[in-house]
Short mmCIF file of C-alpha atoms in Angstrom, two decimals:
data_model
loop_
_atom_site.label_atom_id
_atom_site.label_comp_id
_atom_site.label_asym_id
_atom_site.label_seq_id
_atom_site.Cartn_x
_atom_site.Cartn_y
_atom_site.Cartn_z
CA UNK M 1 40.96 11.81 -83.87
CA UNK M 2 38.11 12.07 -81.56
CA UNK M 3 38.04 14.64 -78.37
CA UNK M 4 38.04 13.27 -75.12
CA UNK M 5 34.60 13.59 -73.19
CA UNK M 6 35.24 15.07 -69.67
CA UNK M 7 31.85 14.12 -67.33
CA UNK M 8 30.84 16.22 -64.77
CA UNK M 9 29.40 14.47 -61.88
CA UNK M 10 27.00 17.06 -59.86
CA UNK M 11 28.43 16.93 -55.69
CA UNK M 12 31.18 14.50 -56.49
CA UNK M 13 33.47 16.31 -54.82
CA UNK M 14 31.40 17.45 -51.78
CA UNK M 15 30.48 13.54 -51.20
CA UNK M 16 34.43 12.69 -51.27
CA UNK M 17 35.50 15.07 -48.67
CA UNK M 18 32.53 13.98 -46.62
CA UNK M 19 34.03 10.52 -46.17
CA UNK M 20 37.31 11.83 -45.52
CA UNK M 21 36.47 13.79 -42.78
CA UNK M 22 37.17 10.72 -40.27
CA UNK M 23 40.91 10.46 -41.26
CA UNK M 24 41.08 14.32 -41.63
CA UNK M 25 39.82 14.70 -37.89
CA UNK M 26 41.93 12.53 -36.79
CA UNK M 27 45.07 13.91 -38.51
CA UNK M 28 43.70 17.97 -36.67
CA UNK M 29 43.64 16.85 -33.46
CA UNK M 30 47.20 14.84 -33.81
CA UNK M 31 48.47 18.58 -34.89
CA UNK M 32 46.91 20.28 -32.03
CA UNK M 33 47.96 17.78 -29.34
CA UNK M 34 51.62 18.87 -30.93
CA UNK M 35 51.26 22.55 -29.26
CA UNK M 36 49.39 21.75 -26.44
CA UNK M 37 52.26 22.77 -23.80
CA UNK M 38 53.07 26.27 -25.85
CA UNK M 39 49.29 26.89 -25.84
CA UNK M 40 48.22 26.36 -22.11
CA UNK M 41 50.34 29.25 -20.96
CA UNK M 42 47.80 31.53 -23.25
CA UNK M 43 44.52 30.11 -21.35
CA UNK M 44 46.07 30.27 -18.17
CA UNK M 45 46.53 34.28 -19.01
CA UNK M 46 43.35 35.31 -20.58
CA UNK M 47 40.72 37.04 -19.34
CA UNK M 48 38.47 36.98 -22.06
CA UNK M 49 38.12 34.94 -25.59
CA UNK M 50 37.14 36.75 -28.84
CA UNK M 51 36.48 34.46 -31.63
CA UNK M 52 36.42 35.48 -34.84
CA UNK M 53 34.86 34.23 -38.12
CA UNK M 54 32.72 33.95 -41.20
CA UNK M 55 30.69 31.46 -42.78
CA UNK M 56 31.56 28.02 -41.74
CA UNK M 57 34.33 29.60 -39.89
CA UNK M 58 31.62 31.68 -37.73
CA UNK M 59 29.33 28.02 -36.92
CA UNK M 60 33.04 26.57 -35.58
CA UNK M 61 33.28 29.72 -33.50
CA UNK M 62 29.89 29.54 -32.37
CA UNK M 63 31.42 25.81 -31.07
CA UNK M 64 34.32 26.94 -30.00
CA UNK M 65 32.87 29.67 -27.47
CA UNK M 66 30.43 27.07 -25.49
CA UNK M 67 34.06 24.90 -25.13
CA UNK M 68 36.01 27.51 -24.35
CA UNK M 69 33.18 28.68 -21.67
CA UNK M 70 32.59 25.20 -20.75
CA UNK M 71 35.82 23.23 -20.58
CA UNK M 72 38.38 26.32 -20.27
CA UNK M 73 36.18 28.63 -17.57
CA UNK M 74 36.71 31.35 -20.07
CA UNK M 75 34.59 34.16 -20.82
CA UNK M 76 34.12 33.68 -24.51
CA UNK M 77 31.91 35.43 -27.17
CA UNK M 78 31.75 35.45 -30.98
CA UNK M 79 32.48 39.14 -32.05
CA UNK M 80 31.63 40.53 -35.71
CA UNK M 81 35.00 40.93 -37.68
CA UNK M 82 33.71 44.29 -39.24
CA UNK M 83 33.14 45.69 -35.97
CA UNK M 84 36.33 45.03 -34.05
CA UNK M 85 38.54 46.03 -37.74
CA UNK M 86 36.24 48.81 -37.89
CA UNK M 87 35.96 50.61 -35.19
CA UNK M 88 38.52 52.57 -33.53
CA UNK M 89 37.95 52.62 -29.14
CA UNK M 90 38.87 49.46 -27.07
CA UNK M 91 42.13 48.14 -25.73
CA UNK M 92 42.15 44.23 -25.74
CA UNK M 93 45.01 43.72 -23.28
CA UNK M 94 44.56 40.13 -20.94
CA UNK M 95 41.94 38.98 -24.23
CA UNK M 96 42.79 35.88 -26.41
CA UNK M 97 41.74 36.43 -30.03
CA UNK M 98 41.37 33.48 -31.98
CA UNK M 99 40.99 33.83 -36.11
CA UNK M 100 39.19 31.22 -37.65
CA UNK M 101 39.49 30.80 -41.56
CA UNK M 102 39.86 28.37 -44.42
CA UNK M 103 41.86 30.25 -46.71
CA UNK M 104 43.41 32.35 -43.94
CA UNK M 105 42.96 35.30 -47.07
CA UNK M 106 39.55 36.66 -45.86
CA UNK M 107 40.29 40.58 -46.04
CA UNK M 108 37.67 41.09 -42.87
CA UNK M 109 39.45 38.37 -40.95
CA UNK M 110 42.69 39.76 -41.50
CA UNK M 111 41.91 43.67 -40.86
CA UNK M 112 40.32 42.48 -37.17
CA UNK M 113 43.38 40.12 -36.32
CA UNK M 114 45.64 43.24 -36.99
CA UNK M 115 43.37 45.81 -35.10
CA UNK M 116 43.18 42.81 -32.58
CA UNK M 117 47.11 42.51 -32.10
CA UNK M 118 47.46 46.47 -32.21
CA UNK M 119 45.26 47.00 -29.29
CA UNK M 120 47.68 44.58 -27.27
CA UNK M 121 45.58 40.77 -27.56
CA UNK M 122 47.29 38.02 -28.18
CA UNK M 123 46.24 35.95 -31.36
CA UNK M 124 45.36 32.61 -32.21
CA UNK M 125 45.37 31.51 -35.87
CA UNK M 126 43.27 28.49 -37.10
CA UNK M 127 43.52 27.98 -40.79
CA UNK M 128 43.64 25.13 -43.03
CA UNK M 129 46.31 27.53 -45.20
CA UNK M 130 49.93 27.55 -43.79
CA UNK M 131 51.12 29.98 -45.76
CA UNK M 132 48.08 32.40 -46.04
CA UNK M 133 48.52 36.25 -45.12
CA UNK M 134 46.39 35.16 -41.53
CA UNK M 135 48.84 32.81 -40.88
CA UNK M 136 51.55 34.85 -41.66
CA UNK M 137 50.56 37.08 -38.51
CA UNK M 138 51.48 34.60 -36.23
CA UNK M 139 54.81 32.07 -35.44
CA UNK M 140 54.53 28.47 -35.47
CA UNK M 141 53.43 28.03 -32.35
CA UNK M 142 50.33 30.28 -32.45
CA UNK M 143 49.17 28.88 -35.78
CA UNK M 144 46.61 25.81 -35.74
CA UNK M 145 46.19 24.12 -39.39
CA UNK M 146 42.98 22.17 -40.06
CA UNK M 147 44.92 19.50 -41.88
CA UNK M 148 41.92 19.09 -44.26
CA UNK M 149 43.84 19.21 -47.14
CA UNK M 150 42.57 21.08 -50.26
CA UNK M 151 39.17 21.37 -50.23
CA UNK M 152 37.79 21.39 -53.91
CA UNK M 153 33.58 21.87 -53.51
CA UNK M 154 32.63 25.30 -52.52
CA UNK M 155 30.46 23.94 -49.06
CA UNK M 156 32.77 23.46 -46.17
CA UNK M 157 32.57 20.09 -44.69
CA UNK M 158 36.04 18.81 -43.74
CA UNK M 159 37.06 22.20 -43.16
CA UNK M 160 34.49 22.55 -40.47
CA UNK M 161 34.82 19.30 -38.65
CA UNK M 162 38.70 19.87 -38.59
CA UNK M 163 38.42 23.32 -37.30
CA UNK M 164 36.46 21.77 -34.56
CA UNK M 165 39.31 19.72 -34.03
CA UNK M 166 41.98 22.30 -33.40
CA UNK M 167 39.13 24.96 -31.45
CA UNK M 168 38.36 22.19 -28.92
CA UNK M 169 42.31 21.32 -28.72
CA UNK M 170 43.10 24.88 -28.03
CA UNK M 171 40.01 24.92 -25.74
CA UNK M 172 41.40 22.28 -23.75
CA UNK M 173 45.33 22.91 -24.07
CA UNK M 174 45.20 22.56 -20.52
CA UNK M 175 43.59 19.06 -20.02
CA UNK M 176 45.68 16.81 -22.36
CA UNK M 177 43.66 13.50 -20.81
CA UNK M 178 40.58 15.46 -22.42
CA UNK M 179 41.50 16.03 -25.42
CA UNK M 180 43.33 12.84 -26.20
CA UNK M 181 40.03 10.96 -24.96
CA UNK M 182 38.59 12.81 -27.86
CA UNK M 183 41.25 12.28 -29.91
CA UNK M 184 41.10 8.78 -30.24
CA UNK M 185 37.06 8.00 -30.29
CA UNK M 186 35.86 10.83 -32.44
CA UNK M 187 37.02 10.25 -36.03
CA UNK M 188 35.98 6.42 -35.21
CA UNK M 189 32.82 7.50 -34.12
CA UNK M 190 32.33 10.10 -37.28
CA UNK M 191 33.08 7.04 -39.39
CA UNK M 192 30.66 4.81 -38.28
CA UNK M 193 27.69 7.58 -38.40
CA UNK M 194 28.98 7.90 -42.20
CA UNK M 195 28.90 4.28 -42.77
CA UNK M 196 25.06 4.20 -41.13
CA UNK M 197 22.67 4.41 -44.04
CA UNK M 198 19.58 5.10 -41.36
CA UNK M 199 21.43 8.88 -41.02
CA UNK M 200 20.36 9.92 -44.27
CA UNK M 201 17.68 12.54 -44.22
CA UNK M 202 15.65 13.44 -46.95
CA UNK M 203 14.44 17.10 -47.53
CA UNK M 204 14.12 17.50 -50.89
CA UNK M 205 10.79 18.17 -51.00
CA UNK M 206 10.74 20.69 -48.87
CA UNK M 207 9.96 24.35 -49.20
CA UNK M 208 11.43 26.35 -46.79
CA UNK M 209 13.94 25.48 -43.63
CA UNK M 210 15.00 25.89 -39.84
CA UNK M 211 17.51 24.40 -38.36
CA UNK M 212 18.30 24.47 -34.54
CA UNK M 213 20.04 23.48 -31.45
CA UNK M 214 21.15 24.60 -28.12
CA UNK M 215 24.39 24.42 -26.33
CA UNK M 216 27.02 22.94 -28.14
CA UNK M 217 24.34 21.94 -30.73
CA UNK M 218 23.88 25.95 -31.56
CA UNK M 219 26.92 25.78 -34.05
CA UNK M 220 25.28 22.33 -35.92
CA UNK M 221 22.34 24.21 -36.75
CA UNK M 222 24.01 27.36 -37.50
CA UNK M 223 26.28 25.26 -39.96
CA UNK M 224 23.65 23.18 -41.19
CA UNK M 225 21.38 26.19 -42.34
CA UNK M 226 24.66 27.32 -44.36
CA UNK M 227 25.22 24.04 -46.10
CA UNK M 228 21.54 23.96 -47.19
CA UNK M 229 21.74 27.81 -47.98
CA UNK M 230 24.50 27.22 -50.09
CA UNK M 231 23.56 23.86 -52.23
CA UNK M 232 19.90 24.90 -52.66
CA UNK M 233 20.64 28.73 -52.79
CA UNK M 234 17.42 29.42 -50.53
CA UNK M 235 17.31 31.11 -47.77
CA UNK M 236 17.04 29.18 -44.55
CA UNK M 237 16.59 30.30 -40.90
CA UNK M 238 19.20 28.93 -37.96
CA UNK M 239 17.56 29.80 -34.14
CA UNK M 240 19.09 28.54 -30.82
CA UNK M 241 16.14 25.59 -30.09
CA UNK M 242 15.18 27.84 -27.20
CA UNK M 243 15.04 31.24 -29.01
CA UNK M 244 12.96 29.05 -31.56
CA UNK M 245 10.58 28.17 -29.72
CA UNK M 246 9.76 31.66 -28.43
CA UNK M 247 7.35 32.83 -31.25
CA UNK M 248 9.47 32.29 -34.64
CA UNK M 249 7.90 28.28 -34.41
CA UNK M 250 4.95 29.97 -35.53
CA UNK M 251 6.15 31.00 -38.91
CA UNK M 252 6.47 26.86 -40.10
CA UNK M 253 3.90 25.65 -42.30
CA UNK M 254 3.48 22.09 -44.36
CA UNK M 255 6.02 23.03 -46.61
CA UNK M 256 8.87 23.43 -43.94
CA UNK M 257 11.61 20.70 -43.20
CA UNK M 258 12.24 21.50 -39.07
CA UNK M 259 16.15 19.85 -38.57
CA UNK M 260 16.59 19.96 -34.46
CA UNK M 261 19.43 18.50 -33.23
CA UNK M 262 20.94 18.56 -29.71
CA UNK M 263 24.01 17.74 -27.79
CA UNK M 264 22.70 17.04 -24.26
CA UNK M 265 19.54 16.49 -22.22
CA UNK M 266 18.78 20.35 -22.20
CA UNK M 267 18.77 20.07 -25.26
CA UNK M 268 17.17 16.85 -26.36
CA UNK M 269 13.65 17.98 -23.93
CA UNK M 270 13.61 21.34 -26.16
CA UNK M 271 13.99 19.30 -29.33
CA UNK M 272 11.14 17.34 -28.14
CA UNK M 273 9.48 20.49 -27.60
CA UNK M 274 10.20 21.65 -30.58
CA UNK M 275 9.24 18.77 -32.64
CA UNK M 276 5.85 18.87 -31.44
CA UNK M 277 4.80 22.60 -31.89
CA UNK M 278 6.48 22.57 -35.15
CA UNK M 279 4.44 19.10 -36.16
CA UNK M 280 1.63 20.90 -34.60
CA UNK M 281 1.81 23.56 -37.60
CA UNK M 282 2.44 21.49 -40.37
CA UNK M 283 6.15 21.14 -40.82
CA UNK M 284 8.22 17.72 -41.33
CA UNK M 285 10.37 17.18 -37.88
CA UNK M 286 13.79 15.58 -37.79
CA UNK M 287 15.36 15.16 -34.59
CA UNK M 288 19.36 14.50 -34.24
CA UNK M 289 20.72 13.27 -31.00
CA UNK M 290 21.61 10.89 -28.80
CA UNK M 291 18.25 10.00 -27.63
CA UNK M 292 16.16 6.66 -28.27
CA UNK M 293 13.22 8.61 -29.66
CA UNK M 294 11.74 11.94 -30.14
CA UNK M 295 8.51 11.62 -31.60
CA UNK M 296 9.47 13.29 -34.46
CA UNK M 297 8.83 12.42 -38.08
CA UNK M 298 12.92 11.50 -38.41
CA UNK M 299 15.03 10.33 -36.09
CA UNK M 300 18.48 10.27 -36.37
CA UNK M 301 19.93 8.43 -33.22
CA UNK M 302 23.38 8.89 -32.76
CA UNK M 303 25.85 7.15 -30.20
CA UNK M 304 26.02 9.06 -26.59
CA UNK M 305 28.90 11.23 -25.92
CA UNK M 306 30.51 13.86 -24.24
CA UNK M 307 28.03 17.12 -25.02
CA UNK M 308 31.75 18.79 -26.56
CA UNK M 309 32.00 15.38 -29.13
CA UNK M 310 28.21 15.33 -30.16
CA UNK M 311 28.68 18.50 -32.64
CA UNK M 312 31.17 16.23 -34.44
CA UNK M 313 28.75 13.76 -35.53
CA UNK M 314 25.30 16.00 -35.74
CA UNK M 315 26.67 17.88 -38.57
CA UNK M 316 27.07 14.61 -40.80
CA UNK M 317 23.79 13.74 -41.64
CA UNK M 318 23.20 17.55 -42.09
CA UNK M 319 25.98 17.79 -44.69
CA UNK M 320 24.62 14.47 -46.48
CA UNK M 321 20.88 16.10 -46.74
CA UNK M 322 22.06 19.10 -47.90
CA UNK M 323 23.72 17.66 -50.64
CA UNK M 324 21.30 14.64 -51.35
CA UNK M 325 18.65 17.53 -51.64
CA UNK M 326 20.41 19.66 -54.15
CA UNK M 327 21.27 16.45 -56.55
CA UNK M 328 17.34 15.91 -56.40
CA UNK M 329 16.64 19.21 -57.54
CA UNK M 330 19.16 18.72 -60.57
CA UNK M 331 21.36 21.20 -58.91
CA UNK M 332 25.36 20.72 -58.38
CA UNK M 333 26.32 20.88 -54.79
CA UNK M 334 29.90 21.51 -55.63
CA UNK M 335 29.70 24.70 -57.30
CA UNK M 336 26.83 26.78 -56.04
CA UNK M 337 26.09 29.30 -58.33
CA UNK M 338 27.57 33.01 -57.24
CA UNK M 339 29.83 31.61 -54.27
CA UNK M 340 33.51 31.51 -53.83
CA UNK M 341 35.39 29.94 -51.22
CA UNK M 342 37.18 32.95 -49.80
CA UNK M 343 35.17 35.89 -48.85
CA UNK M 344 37.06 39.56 -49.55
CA UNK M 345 35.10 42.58 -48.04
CA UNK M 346 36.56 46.52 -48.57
CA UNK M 347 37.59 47.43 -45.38
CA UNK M 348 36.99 51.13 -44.21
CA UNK M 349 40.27 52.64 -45.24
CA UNK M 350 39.91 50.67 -49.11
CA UNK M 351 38.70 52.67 -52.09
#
């Protein structure tokens, strides 16, 4: 009796959970919409938002501060897990602390939530686990899932989208016309930018990489960067388009692959900009964005929308090149060597 064969097809998985994302999105923001009216009494008593998060869980936080800035009028900021579990001065009453994580089992995530609810915040738990130790922290009410379902290949790519989902419904808790606008176009609108052949990018021959953006757009080429960090296992440099552009544009040379991408008009003139003095140097320019044209070497033109939807669909063609660039290279895109999908760090008091 013969053995059965099992084949292994390199970024299977990753390239099913990409088209999936749509329905996934869509199923996020029907679970947020659910707690809108527990979580508007939050907004309308912070001060200040903390967000808080690591790897793909940082780039939706990165998102999630520019809505909660923009759309709530909230102070918002990005803080470092280590620091606020670490250190031992600061009392957080009047701040909203949200915790962003997959697995909701991140031992860096969980230390700063509980430093964050000792020192008097209140807490916010997005997670695509209901029954992590991060969601455990919380009640019912307080706990956002992702509603990605399990997520098998190591990159993050329905996880992210659906954690923008619930961030820009908690963002937003008080405007239900908002986010039910974006409720019902954005998976639609993810779907047809999947189904749009003319959004792949190809990068595979490339050497080294930047990605960028501004605004909103800051947390597509934070998250891009990671997904090609992780399939190709190289390093790769994220900037703000801006912060790019002052000086670090001069470090691209022919072998660089320069992936801009922007979420309004701010952003699509520094693209532009960008595009040029990087094309200037050498590199291979792809724009992303709304715009008809960019004069870049690539452009990806998607539809116009809201600068708070755009994110949503930038981040697509980012996750297809990332792993249409690692199957050229004969690597897997699924299983990156060295990576895991939770992240456990000692905390200060561990031995």
């Amino acid at each position: 009796m013969s053995g059965t064969t099992i084949t292994v097809v390199p970024g299977r998985n990753m390239a099913a959970e990409m088209v999936e994302q749509p329905d996934r999105v869509r199923a996020a923001f029907g679970g947020v919409q659910a707690r809108t009216e527990a979580l508007a009494p939050l907004l309308g008593s912070a001060r200040q938002v903390i967000l808080l998060g690591r790897g793909s869980s940082r780039s939706a936080s990165t998102y999630a501060a520019e809505a909660f800035r923009s759309i709530a009028g909230l102070p918002a900021a990005v803080v470092s897990p280590a620091h606020l579990a670490w250190s031992t001065s600061g009392a957080l009453h009047g701040a909203l602390v949200v915790a962003v994580s997959q697995s909701g089992e991140s031992t860096e995530i969980l230390a700063a939530s509980r430093a964050a609810l000792e020192r008097g915040a209140d807490l916010v738990v997005v997670t695509n686990s209901e029954n992590s130790a991060l969601g455990g922290l919380v009640d019912d009410a307080r706990r956002l899932l992702f509603h990605a379902g399990r997520e098998v290949a190591v990159p993050a790519t329905k996880s992210f989208t659906t954690s923008l989902a619930c961030l820009l419904g908690l963002a937003a808790a008080g405007q239900p016309e908002l986010l039910r606008e974006a409720a019902t176009a954005v998976p639609d609108l993810m779907a047809a930018v999947l189904e749009d052949e003319t959004t792949r990018i190809d990068v595979s021959a490339a050497s080294d990489f930047v990605c960028a953006g501004e605004g909103y757009a800051e947390a597509v080429g934070e998250e891009g960067a990671i997904k090609l960090r992780e399939t190709l296992s190289r390093p790769v440099a994220s900037f703000e388009t801006s912060e790019f552009l002052h000086g670090s544009v001069n470090s691209v040379t022919a072998g660089t692959a320069v992936l801009l991408t922007a979420s309004d008009d701010v952003g699509v003139h520094l693209c532009e900009e960008a595009a040029r003095e990087a094309a200037r140097r050498g590199a291979r320019t792809v724009t992303i964005n709304a715009a008809p044209s960019t004069g870049a070497d690539q452009h990806v033109r998607l539809p116009a929308t809201p600068s708070h939807w755009a994110p949503f669909l930038a981040v697509l063609p980012l996750q297809r090149a990332a792993h249409d660039a690692a199957i050229a290279r004969g690597l897997d895109p699924d299983t990156p060597a060295g990576l895991s999908k939770v992240t456990r760090i000692e905390t200060a008091g561990d031995s």
